[in-house]
Amino acid sequence: MTRILVTGATGTVGTHLVRELRSRGADFRTARGSLAYDLDGIDRVYVCAADGPRKVAHETALIEAAAEAGVERIVKLSALHADPASPLPAHRWHGEIEAALRKSRVPSVVLRPAFFMTNLLMVAEGVARTGLLHAPTAGRRVAMIDVRDVAEVAAIALLDEESAGHTYDLTGPKAITFADVATAMADATARPVRSVDLTEEQARPRFESAGLPGWLAMQLAGVFGLIRAGAFERVTGTVEAVTGHPARDIGEFAREHAAAFTR
Ligand SMILES: NC(=O)c1ccc[n+]([C@@H]2O[C@H](COP(=O)([O-])OP(=O)(O)OC[C@H]3O[C@@H](n4cnc5c(N)ncnc54)[C@H](OP(=O)(O)O)[C@@H]3O)[C@@H](O)[C@H]2O)c1
């Protein structure tokens, strides 16, 4: 039986990936910590270290170790707009790691998801308190994705033969505005929720004063810049093509997390 190593198993996607692999009866183990992994007897690896300035070093070290150990497939969690020339830190890191993966020649599957619906949980407390959803989107649409769909595609990419060699751009089922998100939150919580579109200037101090590391504040501001430029409006049918079911929509996500948007 194929043996799988899952890194980032405690992460947003990793938690669901572990459940998926378990439900599919896969033979897998999880790595304890980004640097503490044992590749002995491992055939396939899911690569996901925490974002941050050490990400490229951590993931490329794992890719090199996997190549050395003769691992037959790597599934790398990347991001839409990954590019070594990107001004956005995480997109640049993913671009650099994808390049290292190609260089390693280990057969791979690259997952490039769009904006995670779980990002909305970062503002859940404010929505619960004020009934307002603030975001600098200029009314543009985002084909946001439920991380459970990312995890399901990751599990299939680790287990099935058809996925090998693919780069999957993963989105939700529809491109939606933050006004649509507010409506979904209102329906799920039976409370009024209204979206308030901020200008870039109004949003900047919010990112800067949120107590986030500098690279993360820059990443978030950059992602909303891409949203305002329409760069997250494209819908791909990849989740459905790979999993056989439509991607989960914002209504389902909002109902599942209704408590977070209410407390
Ligand atoms: N958010 C989005 O919209 C979006 C969209 C596309 C792509 N992505 C990409 O998705 C990846 C993240 O995936 P994920 O959300 O499943 O992983 P994650 O939640 O960031 O966790 C990955 C691993 O990082 C470590 N970790 C988590 N939180 C940490 C913290 N606060 N401090 C230090 N280490 C921490 C944990 O590893 P240990 O248990 O080993 O310490 C965890 O298993 C990123 O590379 C991101 O760029 C995100």
Short mmCIF file of C-alpha atoms and ligand atoms in Angstrom, two decimals:
data_model
loop_
_atom_site.label_atom_id
_atom_site.label_comp_id
_atom_site.label_asym_id
_atom_site.label_seq_id
_atom_site.Cartn_x
_atom_site.Cartn_y
_atom_site.Cartn_z
CA MET A 1 0.00 0.00 0.00
CA THR A 2 1.16 3.54 -0.80
CA ARG A 3 2.50 5.30 2.30
CA ILE A 4 1.87 9.01 2.65
CA LEU A 5 3.49 11.68 4.83
CA VAL A 6 1.32 14.72 5.64
CA THR A 7 3.09 17.91 6.74
CA GLY A 8 1.05 20.90 7.93
CA ALA A 9 -1.41 18.34 9.31
CA THR A 10 -2.59 20.70 12.06
CA GLY A 11 -3.27 23.49 9.55
CA THR A 12 -6.52 24.75 8.04
CA VAL A 13 -6.35 22.42 5.03
CA GLY A 14 -4.26 19.72 6.73
CA THR A 15 -6.89 19.04 9.41
CA HIS A 16 -9.46 18.22 6.72
CA LEU A 17 -6.90 16.34 4.63
CA VAL A 18 -6.20 14.00 7.55
CA ARG A 19 -9.96 13.30 7.86
CA GLU A 20 -10.22 12.68 4.10
CA LEU A 21 -7.30 10.26 4.07
CA ARG A 22 -8.66 8.43 7.11
CA SER A 23 -12.11 8.09 5.53
CA ARG A 24 -10.52 6.71 2.35
CA GLY A 25 -8.55 4.10 4.33
CA ALA A 26 -5.19 5.55 3.25
CA ASP A 27 -1.93 4.51 4.90
CA PHE A 28 -0.50 7.82 6.14
CA ARG A 29 1.34 9.47 8.97
CA THR A 30 1.66 13.09 10.00
CA ALA A 31 4.89 15.00 10.55
CA ARG A 32 5.41 16.54 13.98
CA GLY A 33 6.56 20.05 13.23
CA SER A 34 7.75 21.58 9.93
CA LEU A 35 11.27 20.21 10.26
CA ALA A 36 10.77 16.91 12.09
CA TYR A 37 9.82 14.35 9.47
CA ASP A 38 10.86 10.82 8.75
CA LEU A 39 10.77 9.83 5.08
CA ASP A 40 11.67 6.21 5.73
CA GLY A 41 9.21 4.02 3.78
CA ILE A 42 7.28 7.03 2.48
CA ASP A 43 6.04 7.01 -1.14
CA ARG A 44 4.13 10.29 -1.38
CA VAL A 45 4.34 13.59 0.53
CA TYR A 46 1.92 16.49 1.09
CA VAL A 47 4.03 19.65 1.41
CA CYS A 48 2.63 22.53 3.49
CA ALA A 49 4.80 24.47 5.96
CA ALA A 50 3.57 27.60 7.72
CA ASP A 51 3.75 30.81 5.67
CA GLY A 52 6.53 33.10 6.85
CA PRO A 53 10.09 34.09 6.01
CA ARG A 54 11.35 30.51 6.60
CA LYS A 55 8.76 28.87 4.34
CA VAL A 56 10.96 28.55 1.25
CA ALA A 57 13.83 27.08 3.28
CA HIS A 58 11.54 24.61 5.07
CA GLU A 59 9.67 23.39 2.00
CA THR A 60 12.68 23.21 -0.33
CA ALA A 61 14.59 21.21 2.31
CA LEU A 62 11.69 18.75 2.45
CA ILE A 63 11.51 18.55 -1.37
CA GLU A 64 15.27 17.89 -1.56
CA ALA A 65 15.06 15.23 1.16
CA ALA A 66 12.11 13.62 -0.64
CA ALA A 67 14.01 13.56 -3.93
CA GLU A 68 17.00 12.02 -2.15
CA ALA A 69 14.77 9.38 -0.54
CA GLY A 70 13.21 8.43 -3.90
CA VAL A 71 9.70 9.63 -3.04
CA GLU A 72 7.43 8.96 -6.05
CA ARG A 73 5.05 11.94 -5.75
CA ILE A 74 4.79 15.30 -4.01
CA VAL A 75 1.53 17.22 -3.61
CA LYS A 76 2.36 20.85 -2.93
CA LEU A 77 -0.19 23.30 -1.51
CA SER A 78 0.54 26.51 -3.40
CA ALA A 79 -1.72 29.46 -4.26
CA LEU A 80 -3.37 31.09 -7.24
CA HIS A 81 -1.01 33.79 -8.59
CA ALA A 82 2.09 31.97 -7.28
CA ASP A 83 5.00 33.68 -9.01
CA PRO A 84 8.67 34.12 -8.01
CA ALA A 85 8.38 37.73 -9.25
CA SER A 86 5.24 38.55 -7.24
CA PRO A 87 5.39 41.55 -4.88
CA LEU A 88 3.14 39.60 -2.49
CA PRO A 89 5.35 37.64 -0.05
CA ALA A 90 3.39 34.36 0.04
CA HIS A 91 2.82 34.31 -3.73
CA ARG A 92 6.55 34.89 -4.24
CA TRP A 93 7.46 32.08 -1.80
CA HIS A 94 5.07 29.67 -3.51
CA GLY A 95 6.53 30.61 -6.91
CA GLU A 96 10.05 29.92 -5.65
CA ILE A 97 9.03 26.59 -4.11
CA GLU A 98 7.20 25.51 -7.29
CA ALA A 99 10.42 26.24 -9.21
CA ALA A 100 12.41 24.11 -6.74
CA LEU A 101 9.85 21.34 -7.13
CA ARG A 102 10.21 21.36 -10.94
CA LYS A 103 13.99 21.31 -10.56
CA SER A 104 13.83 18.33 -8.19
CA ARG A 105 12.16 16.24 -10.94
CA VAL A 106 10.01 14.48 -8.35
CA PRO A 107 6.62 13.87 -10.05
CA SER A 108 4.26 16.36 -8.48
CA VAL A 109 0.77 17.79 -8.24
CA VAL A 110 0.53 21.52 -7.51
CA LEU A 111 -2.66 22.83 -5.89
CA ARG A 112 -3.27 26.52 -6.50
CA PRO A 113 -6.38 27.51 -4.54
CA ALA A 114 -8.09 30.90 -4.65
CA PHE A 115 -9.06 32.95 -1.56
CA PHE A 116 -10.08 30.62 1.32
CA MET A 117 -13.60 31.13 2.76
CA THR A 118 -12.01 30.50 6.16
CA ASN A 119 -10.27 33.90 5.81
CA LEU A 120 -13.69 35.34 6.68
CA LEU A 121 -13.32 33.89 10.18
CA MET A 122 -10.63 36.54 10.80
CA VAL A 123 -13.40 39.17 10.83
CA ALA A 124 -16.11 37.00 12.41
CA GLU A 125 -15.92 38.71 15.79
CA GLY A 126 -16.41 42.16 14.21
CA VAL A 127 -19.35 40.89 12.14
CA ALA A 128 -20.95 39.38 15.26
CA ARG A 129 -20.47 42.62 17.23
CA THR A 130 -21.46 45.20 14.61
CA GLY A 131 -23.38 43.41 11.86
CA LEU A 132 -20.92 44.98 9.40
CA LEU A 133 -18.50 43.21 7.05
CA HIS A 134 -15.71 45.60 6.06
CA ALA A 135 -13.47 44.85 3.07
CA PRO A 136 -11.63 46.88 0.38
CA THR A 137 -12.92 45.01 -2.68
CA ALA A 138 -14.30 47.83 -4.90
CA GLY A 139 -17.36 45.62 -5.32
CA ARG A 140 -15.39 43.03 -7.31
CA ARG A 141 -16.15 39.32 -7.19
CA VAL A 142 -14.08 36.55 -5.64
CA ALA A 143 -14.39 32.86 -6.55
CA MET A 144 -13.62 31.93 -2.95
CA ILE A 145 -13.17 28.28 -2.03
CA ASP A 146 -14.05 26.11 0.96
CA VAL A 147 -10.89 24.51 2.38
CA ARG A 148 -12.70 21.18 2.58
CA ASP A 149 -12.69 21.12 -1.23
CA VAL A 150 -8.97 21.91 -1.27
CA ALA A 151 -8.40 19.04 1.17
CA GLU A 152 -10.51 16.63 -0.87
CA VAL A 153 -8.60 17.46 -4.05
CA ALA A 154 -5.33 17.05 -2.09
CA ALA A 155 -6.40 13.58 -0.89
CA ILE A 156 -7.29 12.52 -4.44
CA ALA A 157 -4.01 13.98 -5.73
CA LEU A 158 -2.14 11.89 -3.18
CA LEU A 159 -4.04 8.67 -3.87
CA ASP A 160 -5.13 8.58 -7.53
CA GLU A 161 -3.00 7.95 -10.55
CA GLU A 162 -4.75 10.42 -12.91
CA SER A 163 -3.62 13.51 -10.97
CA ALA A 164 0.13 13.07 -11.46
CA GLY A 165 1.81 15.98 -13.22
CA HIS A 166 -1.15 18.37 -12.95
CA THR A 167 -1.29 21.95 -11.67
CA TYR A 168 -4.82 22.54 -10.42
CA ASP A 169 -6.26 26.07 -10.18
CA LEU A 170 -8.96 25.60 -7.54
CA THR A 171 -11.92 27.94 -6.99
CA GLY A 172 -15.35 27.86 -5.46
CA PRO A 173 -18.47 27.31 -7.59
CA LYS A 174 -19.18 30.99 -8.26
CA ALA A 175 -17.52 34.41 -8.14
CA ILE A 176 -19.31 36.40 -5.43
CA THR A 177 -19.13 39.90 -3.98
CA PHE A 178 -18.69 40.65 -0.29
CA ALA A 179 -22.31 41.86 -0.39
CA ASP A 180 -23.21 38.26 -1.33
CA VAL A 181 -21.05 37.06 1.57
CA ALA A 182 -22.90 39.40 3.95
CA THR A 183 -26.25 38.06 2.67
CA ALA A 184 -25.08 34.48 3.28
CA MET A 185 -23.97 35.43 6.81
CA ALA A 186 -27.31 37.15 7.47
CA ASP A 187 -29.28 34.14 6.21
CA ALA A 188 -27.18 31.75 8.28
CA THR A 189 -27.39 33.76 11.51
CA ALA A 190 -30.91 35.21 11.09
CA ARG A 191 -29.40 38.63 11.88
CA PRO A 192 -28.79 41.61 9.62
CA VAL A 193 -25.27 41.75 8.14
CA ARG A 194 -24.27 44.49 5.71
CA SER A 195 -21.07 44.77 3.71
CA VAL A 196 -19.15 48.05 3.77
CA ASP A 197 -16.67 48.56 0.96
CA LEU A 198 -13.57 50.41 2.14
CA THR A 199 -11.17 52.32 -0.05
CA GLU A 200 -7.55 51.20 -0.12
CA GLU A 201 -6.66 54.25 2.03
CA GLN A 202 -9.34 53.41 4.61
CA ALA A 203 -8.22 49.78 4.76
CA ARG A 204 -4.46 50.36 5.06
CA PRO A 205 -4.41 51.42 8.74
CA ARG A 206 -6.64 48.45 9.63
CA PHE A 207 -4.07 46.02 8.19
CA GLU A 208 -1.17 47.95 9.74
CA SER A 209 -2.70 48.15 13.23
CA ALA A 210 -3.96 44.56 13.43
CA GLY A 211 -0.78 43.37 15.18
CA LEU A 212 0.12 41.12 12.24
CA PRO A 213 3.71 40.39 11.15
CA GLY A 214 4.75 42.88 8.44
CA TRP A 215 4.81 40.26 5.67
CA LEU A 216 1.26 39.15 6.53
CA ALA A 217 -0.12 42.69 6.58
CA MET A 218 1.55 43.18 3.18
CA GLN A 219 0.14 39.86 1.89
CA LEU A 220 -3.44 40.68 2.96
CA ALA A 221 -3.30 44.20 1.53
CA GLY A 222 -1.86 42.74 -1.69
CA VAL A 223 -4.58 40.08 -1.94
CA PHE A 224 -7.28 42.74 -1.70
CA GLY A 225 -5.40 44.74 -4.35
CA LEU A 226 -5.63 41.68 -6.62
CA ILE A 227 -9.32 41.34 -5.78
CA ARG A 228 -9.91 45.00 -6.74
CA ALA A 229 -8.11 44.28 -10.03
CA GLY A 230 -10.51 41.38 -10.71
CA ALA A 231 -7.79 38.73 -10.39
CA PHE A 232 -9.96 36.36 -8.31
CA GLU A 233 -13.07 36.43 -10.51
CA ARG A 234 -12.26 33.41 -12.68
CA VAL A 235 -14.19 30.23 -11.82
CA THR A 236 -12.59 26.91 -12.70
CA GLY A 237 -14.53 23.67 -12.70
CA THR A 238 -11.54 21.79 -11.33
CA VAL A 239 -12.99 20.85 -7.93
CA GLU A 240 -15.99 19.20 -9.60
CA ALA A 241 -13.85 17.60 -12.31
CA VAL A 242 -11.53 16.03 -9.72
CA THR A 243 -13.98 15.20 -6.89
CA GLY A 244 -17.13 14.48 -8.91
CA HIS A 245 -19.25 16.96 -6.93
CA PRO A 246 -19.78 20.71 -7.22
CA ALA A 247 -17.53 22.91 -5.07
CA ARG A 248 -19.13 23.94 -1.76
CA ASP A 249 -20.77 27.37 -1.80
CA ILE A 250 -20.73 30.32 0.60
CA GLY A 251 -24.19 29.48 1.98
CA GLU A 252 -22.96 26.11 3.21
CA PHE A 253 -19.84 27.70 4.72
CA ALA A 254 -21.85 30.44 6.47
CA ARG A 255 -24.33 27.93 7.94
CA GLU A 256 -21.50 25.75 9.19
CA HIS A 257 -19.79 28.71 10.89
CA ALA A 258 -22.95 30.58 11.93
CA ALA A 259 -21.93 30.47 15.60
CA ALA A 260 -18.68 32.33 14.86
CA PHE A 261 -20.59 35.12 13.08
CA THR A 262 -23.10 35.39 15.94
CA ARG A 263 -21.11 35.33 19.18
N1 LIG B 1 -5.66 31.80 3.09
C1 LIG B 1 -5.85 31.78 1.78
O1 LIG B 1 -6.75 32.42 1.23
C2 LIG B 1 -4.94 30.94 0.92
C3 LIG B 1 -5.23 30.84 -0.43
C4 LIG B 1 -4.39 30.07 -1.23
C5 LIG B 1 -3.30 29.42 -0.68
N2 LIG B 1 -3.06 29.55 0.64
C6 LIG B 1 -1.87 28.88 1.17
O2 LIG B 1 -2.27 27.84 2.01
C7 LIG B 1 -1.18 27.57 2.89
C8 LIG B 1 -1.68 27.41 4.29
O3 LIG B 1 -2.34 26.20 4.40
P1 LIG B 1 -3.09 25.86 5.73
O4 LIG B 1 -3.98 27.02 6.02
O5 LIG B 1 -3.65 24.51 5.62
O6 LIG B 1 -1.89 25.81 6.74
P2 LIG B 1 -1.67 26.60 8.08
O7 LIG B 1 -2.97 26.70 8.80
O8 LIG B 1 -0.90 27.81 7.82
O9 LIG B 1 -0.77 25.56 8.85
C9 LIG B 1 0.31 24.89 8.28
C10 LIG B 1 1.24 24.48 9.41
O10 LIG B 1 1.87 25.65 9.88
C11 LIG B 1 2.06 25.57 11.29
N3 LIG B 1 1.35 26.70 11.87
C12 LIG B 1 0.04 27.00 11.81
N4 LIG B 1 -0.23 28.13 12.46
C13 LIG B 1 0.95 28.58 12.93
C14 LIG B 1 1.34 29.70 13.68
N5 LIG B 1 0.45 30.61 14.07
N6 LIG B 1 2.64 29.85 13.98
C15 LIG B 1 3.54 28.93 13.57
N7 LIG B 1 3.23 27.84 12.86
C16 LIG B 1 1.96 27.66 12.55
C17 LIG B 1 1.53 24.24 11.72
O11 LIG B 1 2.61 23.30 11.61
P3 LIG B 1 3.20 22.51 12.85
O12 LIG B 1 2.03 21.89 13.56
O13 LIG B 1 4.07 21.57 12.18
O14 LIG B 1 3.88 23.58 13.64
C18 LIG B 1 0.54 23.91 10.62
O15 LIG B 1 0.33 22.54 10.48
C19 LIG B 1 -0.25 28.73 2.84
O16 LIG B 1 0.94 28.37 2.22
C20 LIG B 1 -1.02 29.77 2.04
O17 LIG B 1 -0.18 30.59 1.29
C21 LIG B 1 -3.85 30.28 1.46
#
